[in-house]
Structures are given as C-alpha cells and as structure tokens.
Amino acid sequence: SLVVPGARIDGLAAAEAEAGAKLGGAGFLALNVLNEGVARALLTKLDAVTDPSVLVVKRSGEVALELNGFVDRETVAQAAANASP
C-alpha cells in the first residue's frame, strides 16, 4: 500500500488493503511515498506514483497489478489470489 503518513484517507486505505491481503493469503507492506529512497525504488518499476494505491507484487518482484485510489478489501483479496501461482 502506497501511503503518505498522517493522511487520513491513506491510513484508511492502508488498513483496508491490509485486511484484503490477509483475506487473500498475501503479505502486506505500507510504503511511505514521501521517503525519497522508497519513491525512487517505486519509480524504477512504475511510470508514476499515486497515493493511496495498492500494488500487488509477485514474489519475483514483478508488479502484477496497480490499483489507484481507495480499494476495498474484497478487491485486494481477489487481486492477491489472482496474482498467486
């Protein structure tokens, strides 16, 4: 989940994404897009970074799906299930 710490909607979006990851049997990580190192690393994989967003990343490091904006837990769970081998 891509977030700006302290932004209310980002916190809500991250909590929903975390719940969806758990439902989908996937791991979860919130990434602070204000951290320059994080932002640079993300931009090597993506054309742009939007917050809040959810990235579904395969074990290989490939971004399987990018969901921009607030995403409900059921959508995250389905995306995680679809991306697993």
PDB file of C-alpha atoms in Angstrom:
ATOM      1  CA  SER A   1       0.000   0.000   0.000  1.00  0.00           C
ATOM      2  CA  LEU A   2       1.426   3.380  -1.001  1.00  0.00           C
ATOM      3  CA  VAL A   3       0.736   5.983   1.665  1.00  0.00           C
ATOM      4  CA  VAL A   4       1.573   9.422   2.981  1.00  0.00           C
ATOM      5  CA  PRO A   5       1.850   9.011   6.755  1.00  0.00           C
ATOM      6  CA  GLY A   6      -0.668  11.119   8.640  1.00  0.00           C
ATOM      7  CA  ALA A   7      -3.039  11.476   5.684  1.00  0.00           C
ATOM      8  CA  ARG A   8      -6.390  10.205   6.963  1.00  0.00           C
ATOM      9  CA  ILE A   9      -7.611   8.628   3.718  1.00  0.00           C
ATOM     10  CA  ASP A  10      -4.238   6.952   3.195  1.00  0.00           C
ATOM     11  CA  GLY A  11      -4.450   5.398   6.655  1.00  0.00           C
ATOM     12  CA  LEU A  12      -7.944   4.107   5.954  1.00  0.00           C
ATOM     13  CA  ALA A  13      -6.888   2.803   2.544  1.00  0.00           C
ATOM     14  CA  ALA A  14      -3.860   1.024   4.037  1.00  0.00           C
ATOM     15  CA  ALA A  15      -5.987  -0.618   6.728  1.00  0.00           C
ATOM     16  CA  GLU A  16      -8.444  -1.853   4.098  1.00  0.00           C
ATOM     17  CA  ALA A  17      -5.601  -3.120   1.895  1.00  0.00           C
ATOM     18  CA  GLU A  18      -4.028  -4.914   4.857  1.00  0.00           C
ATOM     19  CA  ALA A  19      -7.338  -6.624   5.643  1.00  0.00           C
ATOM     20  CA  GLY A  20      -7.685  -7.630   1.993  1.00  0.00           C
ATOM     21  CA  ALA A  21      -4.147  -9.013   1.855  1.00  0.00           C
ATOM     22  CA  LYS A  22      -4.899 -11.136   4.909  1.00  0.00           C
ATOM     23  CA  LEU A  23      -8.134 -12.394   3.330  1.00  0.00           C
ATOM     24  CA  GLY A  24      -6.240 -13.233   0.139  1.00  0.00           C
ATOM     25  CA  GLY A  25      -3.445 -15.045   1.964  1.00  0.00           C
ATOM     26  CA  ALA A  26      -0.845 -12.456   0.957  1.00  0.00           C
ATOM     27  CA  GLY A  27       1.700 -10.394   2.822  1.00  0.00           C
ATOM     28  CA  PHE A  28       1.262  -6.681   3.394  1.00  0.00           C
ATOM     29  CA  LEU A  29       3.600  -3.706   3.477  1.00  0.00           C
ATOM     30  CA  ALA A  30       2.792   0.003   3.702  1.00  0.00           C
ATOM     31  CA  LEU A  31       5.302   2.166   1.834  1.00  0.00           C
ATOM     32  CA  ASN A  32       5.813   5.846   2.670  1.00  0.00           C
ATOM     33  CA  VAL A  33       5.936   7.649  -0.686  1.00  0.00           C
ATOM     34  CA  LEU A  34       7.457  10.711   0.989  1.00  0.00           C
ATOM     35  CA  ASN A  35      10.624   8.701   1.677  1.00  0.00           C
ATOM     36  CA  GLU A  36      12.977   9.565  -1.192  1.00  0.00           C
ATOM     37  CA  GLY A  37      14.563   6.108  -1.321  1.00  0.00           C
ATOM     38  CA  VAL A  38      11.165   4.410  -1.431  1.00  0.00           C
ATOM     39  CA  ALA A  39       9.898   6.795  -4.102  1.00  0.00           C
ATOM     40  CA  ARG A  40      12.968   6.245  -6.294  1.00  0.00           C
ATOM     41  CA  ALA A  41      12.669   2.472  -5.998  1.00  0.00           C
ATOM     42  CA  LEU A  42       8.983   2.619  -6.914  1.00  0.00           C
ATOM     43  CA  LEU A  43       9.672   4.801  -9.940  1.00  0.00           C
ATOM     44  CA  THR A  44      12.052   2.163 -11.319  1.00  0.00           C
ATOM     45  CA  LYS A  45       9.026  -0.156 -11.580  1.00  0.00           C
ATOM     46  CA  LEU A  46       6.213   2.339 -12.260  1.00  0.00           C
ATOM     47  CA  ASP A  47       5.727   5.364 -14.500  1.00  0.00           C
ATOM     48  CA  ALA A  48       4.176   7.393 -11.680  1.00  0.00           C
ATOM     49  CA  VAL A  49       3.312   7.021  -8.014  1.00  0.00           C
ATOM     50  CA  THR A  50      -0.163   7.859  -6.737  1.00  0.00           C
ATOM     51  CA  ASP A  51      -1.285   7.698  -3.154  1.00  0.00           C
ATOM     52  CA  PRO A  52      -3.223   5.988  -1.923  1.00  0.00           C
ATOM     53  CA  SER A  53      -2.616   2.997  -4.159  1.00  0.00           C
ATOM     54  CA  VAL A  54      -2.246  -0.737  -3.795  1.00  0.00           C
ATOM     55  CA  LEU A  55       0.428  -2.649  -5.659  1.00  0.00           C
ATOM     56  CA  VAL A  56       0.073  -6.390  -5.992  1.00  0.00           C
ATOM     57  CA  VAL A  57       3.620  -7.681  -6.295  1.00  0.00           C
ATOM     58  CA  LYS A  58       4.605 -11.239  -7.160  1.00  0.00           C
ATOM     59  CA  ARG A  59       7.419 -13.000  -5.304  1.00  0.00           C
ATOM     60  CA  SER A  60       9.620 -12.324  -8.336  1.00  0.00           C
ATOM     61  CA  GLY A  61       9.260  -8.577  -7.708  1.00  0.00           C
ATOM     62  CA  GLU A  62       7.064  -8.054 -10.760  1.00  0.00           C
ATOM     63  CA  VAL A  63       4.171  -5.666 -10.204  1.00  0.00           C
ATOM     64  CA  ALA A  64       1.165  -7.785 -11.185  1.00  0.00           C
ATOM     65  CA  LEU A  65      -1.430  -5.063 -10.669  1.00  0.00           C
ATOM     66  CA  GLU A  66      -1.627  -1.417  -9.645  1.00  0.00           C
ATOM     67  CA  LEU A  67      -4.893  -0.234  -8.118  1.00  0.00           C
ATOM     68  CA  ASN A  68      -5.066   3.554  -7.704  1.00  0.00           C
ATOM     69  CA  GLY A  69      -7.169   5.257  -5.055  1.00  0.00           C
ATOM     70  CA  PHE A  70      -9.108   3.669  -2.232  1.00  0.00           C
ATOM     71  CA  VAL A  71      -9.594  -0.058  -2.826  1.00  0.00           C
ATOM     72  CA  ASP A  72     -11.882  -2.246  -0.711  1.00  0.00           C
ATOM     73  CA  ARG A  73     -10.629  -5.387   0.994  1.00  0.00           C
ATOM     74  CA  GLU A  74     -12.540  -7.771  -1.271  1.00  0.00           C
ATOM     75  CA  THR A  75     -10.890  -6.299  -4.365  1.00  0.00           C
ATOM     76  CA  VAL A  76      -7.447  -6.566  -2.754  1.00  0.00           C
ATOM     77  CA  ALA A  77      -8.128 -10.167  -1.694  1.00  0.00           C
ATOM     78  CA  GLN A  78      -9.206 -11.118  -5.227  1.00  0.00           C
ATOM     79  CA  ALA A  79      -6.209  -9.362  -6.772  1.00  0.00           C
ATOM     80  CA  ALA A  80      -3.849 -11.180  -4.395  1.00  0.00           C
ATOM     81  CA  ALA A  81      -5.469 -14.522  -5.180  1.00  0.00           C
ATOM     82  CA  ASN A  82      -5.240 -13.862  -8.919  1.00  0.00           C
ATOM     83  CA  ALA A  83      -1.537 -12.999  -8.682  1.00  0.00           C
ATOM     84  CA  SER A  84      -0.521 -16.072  -6.702  1.00  0.00           C
ATOM     85  CA  PRO A  85       0.924 -19.030  -8.604  1.00  0.00           C
TER      86      PRO A  85
END
